[in-house]
Short mmCIF file of C-alpha atoms in Angstrom, two decimals:
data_model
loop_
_atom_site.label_atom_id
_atom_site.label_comp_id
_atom_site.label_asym_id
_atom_site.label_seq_id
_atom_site.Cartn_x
_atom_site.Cartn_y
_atom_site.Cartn_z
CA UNK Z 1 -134.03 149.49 70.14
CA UNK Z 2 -133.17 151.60 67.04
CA UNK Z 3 -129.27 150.15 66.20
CA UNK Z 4 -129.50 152.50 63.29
CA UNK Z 5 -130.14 156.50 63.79
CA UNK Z 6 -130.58 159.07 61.96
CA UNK Z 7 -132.00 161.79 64.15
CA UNK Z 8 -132.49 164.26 61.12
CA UNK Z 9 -136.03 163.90 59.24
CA UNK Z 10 -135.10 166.36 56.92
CA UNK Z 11 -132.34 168.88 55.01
CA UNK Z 12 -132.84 171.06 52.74
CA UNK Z 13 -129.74 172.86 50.84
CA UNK Z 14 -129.19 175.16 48.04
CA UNK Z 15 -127.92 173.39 44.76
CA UNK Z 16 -124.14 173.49 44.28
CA UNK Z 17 -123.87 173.51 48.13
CA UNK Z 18 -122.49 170.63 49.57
CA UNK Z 19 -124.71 168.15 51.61
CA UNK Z 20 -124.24 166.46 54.93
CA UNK Z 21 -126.48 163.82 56.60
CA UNK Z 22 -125.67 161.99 59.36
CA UNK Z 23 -126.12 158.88 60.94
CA UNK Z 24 -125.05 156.85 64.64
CA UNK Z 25 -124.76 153.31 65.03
CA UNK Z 26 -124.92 151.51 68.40
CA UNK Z 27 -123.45 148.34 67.69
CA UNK Z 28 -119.43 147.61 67.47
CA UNK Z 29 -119.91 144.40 65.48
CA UNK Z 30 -121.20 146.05 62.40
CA UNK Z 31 -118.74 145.09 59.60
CA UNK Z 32 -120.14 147.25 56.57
CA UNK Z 33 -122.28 150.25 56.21
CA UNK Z 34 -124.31 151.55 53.22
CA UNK Z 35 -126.52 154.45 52.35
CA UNK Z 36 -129.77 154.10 50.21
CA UNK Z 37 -131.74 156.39 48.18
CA UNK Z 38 -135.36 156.45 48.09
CA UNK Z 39 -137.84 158.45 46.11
CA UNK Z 40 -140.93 158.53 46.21
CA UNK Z 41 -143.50 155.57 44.89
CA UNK Z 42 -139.77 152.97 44.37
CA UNK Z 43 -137.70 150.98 46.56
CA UNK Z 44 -134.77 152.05 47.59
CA UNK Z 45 -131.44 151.82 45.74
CA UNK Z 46 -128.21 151.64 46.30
CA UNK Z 47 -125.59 154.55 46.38
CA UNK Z 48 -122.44 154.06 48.58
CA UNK Z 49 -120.91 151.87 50.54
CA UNK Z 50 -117.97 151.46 53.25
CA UNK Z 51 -116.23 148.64 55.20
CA UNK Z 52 -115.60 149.22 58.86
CA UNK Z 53 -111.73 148.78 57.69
CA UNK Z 54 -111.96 152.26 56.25
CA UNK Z 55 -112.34 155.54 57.03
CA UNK Z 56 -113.52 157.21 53.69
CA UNK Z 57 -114.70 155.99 50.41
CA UNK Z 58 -115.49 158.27 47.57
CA UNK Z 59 -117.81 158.40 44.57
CA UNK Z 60 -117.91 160.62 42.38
CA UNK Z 61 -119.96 163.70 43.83
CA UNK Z 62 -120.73 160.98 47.07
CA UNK Z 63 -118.18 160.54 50.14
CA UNK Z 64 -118.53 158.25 52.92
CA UNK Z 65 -116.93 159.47 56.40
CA UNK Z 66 -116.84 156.32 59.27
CA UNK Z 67 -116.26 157.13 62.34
CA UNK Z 68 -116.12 154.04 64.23
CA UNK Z 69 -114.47 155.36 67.90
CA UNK Z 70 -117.93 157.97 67.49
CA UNK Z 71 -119.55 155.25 65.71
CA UNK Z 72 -120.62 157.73 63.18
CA UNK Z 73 -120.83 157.92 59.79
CA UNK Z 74 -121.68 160.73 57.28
CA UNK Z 75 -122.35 161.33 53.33
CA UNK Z 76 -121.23 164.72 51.78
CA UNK Z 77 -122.94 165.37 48.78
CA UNK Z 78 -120.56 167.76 47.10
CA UNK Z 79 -122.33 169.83 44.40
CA UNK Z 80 -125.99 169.28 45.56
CA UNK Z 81 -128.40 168.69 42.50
CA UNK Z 82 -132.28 169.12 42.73
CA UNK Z 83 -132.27 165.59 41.04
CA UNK Z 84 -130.41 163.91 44.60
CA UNK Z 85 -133.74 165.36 46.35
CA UNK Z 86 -135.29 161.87 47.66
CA UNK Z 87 -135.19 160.07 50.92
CA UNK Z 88 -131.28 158.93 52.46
CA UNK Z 89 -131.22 155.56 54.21
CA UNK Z 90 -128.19 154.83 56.25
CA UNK Z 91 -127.61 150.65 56.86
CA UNK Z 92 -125.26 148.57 58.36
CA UNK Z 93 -124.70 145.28 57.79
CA UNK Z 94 -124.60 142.39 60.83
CA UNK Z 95 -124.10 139.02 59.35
CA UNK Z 96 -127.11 138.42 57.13
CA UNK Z 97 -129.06 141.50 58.34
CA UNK Z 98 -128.98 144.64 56.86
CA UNK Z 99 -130.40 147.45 59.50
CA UNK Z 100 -131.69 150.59 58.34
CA UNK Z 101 -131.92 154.04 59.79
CA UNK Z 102 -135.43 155.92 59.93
CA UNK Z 103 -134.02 157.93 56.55
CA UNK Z 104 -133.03 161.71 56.53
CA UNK Z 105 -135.15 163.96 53.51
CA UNK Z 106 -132.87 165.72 51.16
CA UNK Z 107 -134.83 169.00 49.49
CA UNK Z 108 -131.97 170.75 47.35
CA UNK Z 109 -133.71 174.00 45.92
CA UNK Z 110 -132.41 175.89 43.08
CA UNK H 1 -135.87 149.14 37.03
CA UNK H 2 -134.17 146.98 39.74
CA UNK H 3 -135.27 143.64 38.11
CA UNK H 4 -137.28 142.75 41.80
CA UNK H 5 -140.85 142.29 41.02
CA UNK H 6 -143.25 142.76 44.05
CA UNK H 7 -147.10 141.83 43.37
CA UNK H 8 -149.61 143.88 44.24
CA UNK H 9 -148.73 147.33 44.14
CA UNK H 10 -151.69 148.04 46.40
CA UNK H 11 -153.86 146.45 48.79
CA UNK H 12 -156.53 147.28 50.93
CA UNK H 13 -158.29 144.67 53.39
CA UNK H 14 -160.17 145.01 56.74
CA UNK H 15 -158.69 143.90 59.97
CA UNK H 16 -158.81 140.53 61.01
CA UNK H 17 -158.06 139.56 57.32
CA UNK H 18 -154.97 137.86 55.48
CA UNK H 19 -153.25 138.79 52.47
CA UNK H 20 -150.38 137.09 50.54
CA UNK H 21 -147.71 139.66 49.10
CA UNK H 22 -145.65 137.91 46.48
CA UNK H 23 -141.68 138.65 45.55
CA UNK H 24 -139.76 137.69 42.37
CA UNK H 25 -136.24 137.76 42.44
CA UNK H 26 -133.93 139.29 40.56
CA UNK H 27 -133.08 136.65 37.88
CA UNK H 28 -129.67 134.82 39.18
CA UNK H 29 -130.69 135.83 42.96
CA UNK H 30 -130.85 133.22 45.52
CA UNK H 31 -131.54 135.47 48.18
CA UNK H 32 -134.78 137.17 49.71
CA UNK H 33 -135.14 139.86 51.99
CA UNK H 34 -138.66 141.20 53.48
CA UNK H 35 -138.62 144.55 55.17
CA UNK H 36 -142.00 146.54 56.51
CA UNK H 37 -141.54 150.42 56.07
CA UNK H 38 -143.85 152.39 58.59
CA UNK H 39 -144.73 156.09 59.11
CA UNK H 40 -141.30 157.39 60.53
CA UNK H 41 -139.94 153.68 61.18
CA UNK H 42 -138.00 153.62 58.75
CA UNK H 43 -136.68 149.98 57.00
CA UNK H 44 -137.44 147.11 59.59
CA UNK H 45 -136.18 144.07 58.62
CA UNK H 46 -138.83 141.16 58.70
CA UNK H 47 -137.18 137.89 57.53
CA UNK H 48 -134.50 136.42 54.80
CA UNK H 49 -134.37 133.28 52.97
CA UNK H 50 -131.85 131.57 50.63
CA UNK H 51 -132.51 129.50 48.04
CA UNK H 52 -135.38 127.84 49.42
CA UNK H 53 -134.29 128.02 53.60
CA UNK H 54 -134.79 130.44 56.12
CA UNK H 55 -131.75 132.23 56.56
CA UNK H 56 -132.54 135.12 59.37
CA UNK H 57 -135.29 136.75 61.46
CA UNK H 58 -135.86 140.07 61.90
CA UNK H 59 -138.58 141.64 63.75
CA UNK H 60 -141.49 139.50 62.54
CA UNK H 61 -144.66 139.24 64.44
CA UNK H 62 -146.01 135.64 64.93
CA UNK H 63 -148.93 136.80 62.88
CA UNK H 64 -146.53 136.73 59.72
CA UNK H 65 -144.91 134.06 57.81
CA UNK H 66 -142.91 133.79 54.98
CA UNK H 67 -141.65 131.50 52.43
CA UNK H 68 -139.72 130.78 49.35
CA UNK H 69 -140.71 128.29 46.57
CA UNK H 70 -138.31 126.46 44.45
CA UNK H 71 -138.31 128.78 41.76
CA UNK H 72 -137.27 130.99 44.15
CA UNK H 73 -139.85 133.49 44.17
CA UNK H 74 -140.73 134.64 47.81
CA UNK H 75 -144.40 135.17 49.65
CA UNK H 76 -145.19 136.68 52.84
CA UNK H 77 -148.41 135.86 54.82
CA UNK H 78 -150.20 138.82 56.67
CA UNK H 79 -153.17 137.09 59.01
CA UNK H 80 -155.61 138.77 61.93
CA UNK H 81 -154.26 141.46 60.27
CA UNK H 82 -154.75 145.05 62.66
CA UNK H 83 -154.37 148.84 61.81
CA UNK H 84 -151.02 149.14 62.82
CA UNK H 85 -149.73 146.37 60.24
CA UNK H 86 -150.51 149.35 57.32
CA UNK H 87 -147.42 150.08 56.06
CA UNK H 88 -145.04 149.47 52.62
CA UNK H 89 -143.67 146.43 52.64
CA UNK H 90 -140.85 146.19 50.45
CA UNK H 91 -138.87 142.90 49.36
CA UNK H 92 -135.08 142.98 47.95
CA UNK H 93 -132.77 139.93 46.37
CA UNK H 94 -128.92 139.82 46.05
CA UNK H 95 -126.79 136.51 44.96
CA UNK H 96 -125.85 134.93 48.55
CA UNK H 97 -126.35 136.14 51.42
CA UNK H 98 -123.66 136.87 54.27
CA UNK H 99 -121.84 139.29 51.68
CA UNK H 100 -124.29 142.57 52.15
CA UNK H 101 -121.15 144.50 51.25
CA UNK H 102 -123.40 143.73 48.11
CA UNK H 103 -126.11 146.01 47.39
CA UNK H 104 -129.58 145.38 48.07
CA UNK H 105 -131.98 145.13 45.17
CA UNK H 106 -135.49 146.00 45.84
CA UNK H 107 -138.73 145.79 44.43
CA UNK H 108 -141.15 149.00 44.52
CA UNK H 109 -143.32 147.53 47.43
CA UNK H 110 -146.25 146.67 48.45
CA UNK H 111 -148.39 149.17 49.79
CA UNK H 112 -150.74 147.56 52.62
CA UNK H 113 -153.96 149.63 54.06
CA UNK H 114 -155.71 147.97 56.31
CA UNK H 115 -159.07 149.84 57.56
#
């Protein structure tokens, strides 16, 4: 039972456009939420974060969007770079477990 | 470089076979986290310990085991291994646990084929 989705495998944008990826969460008690960034051949590391007491947070070119009557949750990417191509984890946190989405691929081409 | 130090990079063993994949830390980190990455599975968590005790399970087959030493360094235990257990497994440290409004820091993996 996949807690965590997100249902797109892959993006691709034009740099200086703004990205969107998306995730769902099934489960009310999840108190914090987090996206991860993957590329290839390293672990993942971390980019942005949220508590479920929020409904935005912002980062520089990264904002976090929670949802929680949708239970949804999204990052904009706002410009793109070809350097933020890797893989996108969404997580959410559930005491001392930290569930992961199936990760969304982000191409941005010039 | 996250400062998590996962040992080997790659492995490749037959089925039926164990393997030990070993974990260090981040220096100051009490905790360990295991997760198994498969094709289109994305991040399944396997297990957690804190300085020394077990401190959540995850999705762990019986056939796995985990444990971490004094020094805090973390190993997980593979055995009757099968085809489906190739994957990246990747391990990650933070201070304490219970506060994962704290990032994650994880090690590059471990890469496990098993043919």
């Amino acid at each position: 039972d996949q807690q965590v989705k997100q249902n797109s495998p892959s993006l691709s944008v034009q740099e200086g456009r703004i990205s969107i990826l998306n995730c769902d969460y099934t489960n009310s008690m999840f108190d914090y939420f987090l996206w991860y960034k993957k590329y290839p051949a390293e672990g993942p590391t971390f980019l942005i974060s949220i508590s479920s007491i929020k409904d935005k947070n912002e980062d520089g070119r990264f904002t976090v969007f929670l949802n929680k009557s949708a239970k949804h949750l999204s990052l904009h990417i706002v410009p793109s770079q070809p350097g933020d191509s890797a893989v996108y984890f969404c997580a959410a946190s559930e005491t001392d477990k930290l569930i992961f989405g199936t990760g969304t691929r982000l191409q941005v081409f010039p | 470089d996250s400062g998590v130090t996962q040992t080997p990079k790659h492995l490749i063993t037959a089925t039926g076979q164990r393997v030990t994949l070993r974990c260090s830390p981040r220096s100051g980190d009490l905790s360990v986290y295991w997760y198994q990455q498969s094709l289109d599975q994305g991040l399944q968590f396997l297990i957690q310990y804190y300085n020394g005790e077990e401190r959540a399970k995850g999705n762990i087959l019986e056939r796995f085991s985990a444990q971490q030493f004094p020094d805090l360094h973390s190993e997980l235990n593979l055995s009757s291994l099968e085809l489906g257990d190739s994957a990246l497994y990747f391990c990650a440290s933070s201070v304490r646990p219970g506060q994962l409004n704290e990032k994650l820091f994880f090690g590059s993996g471990t890469q496990l084929s098993v043919l």
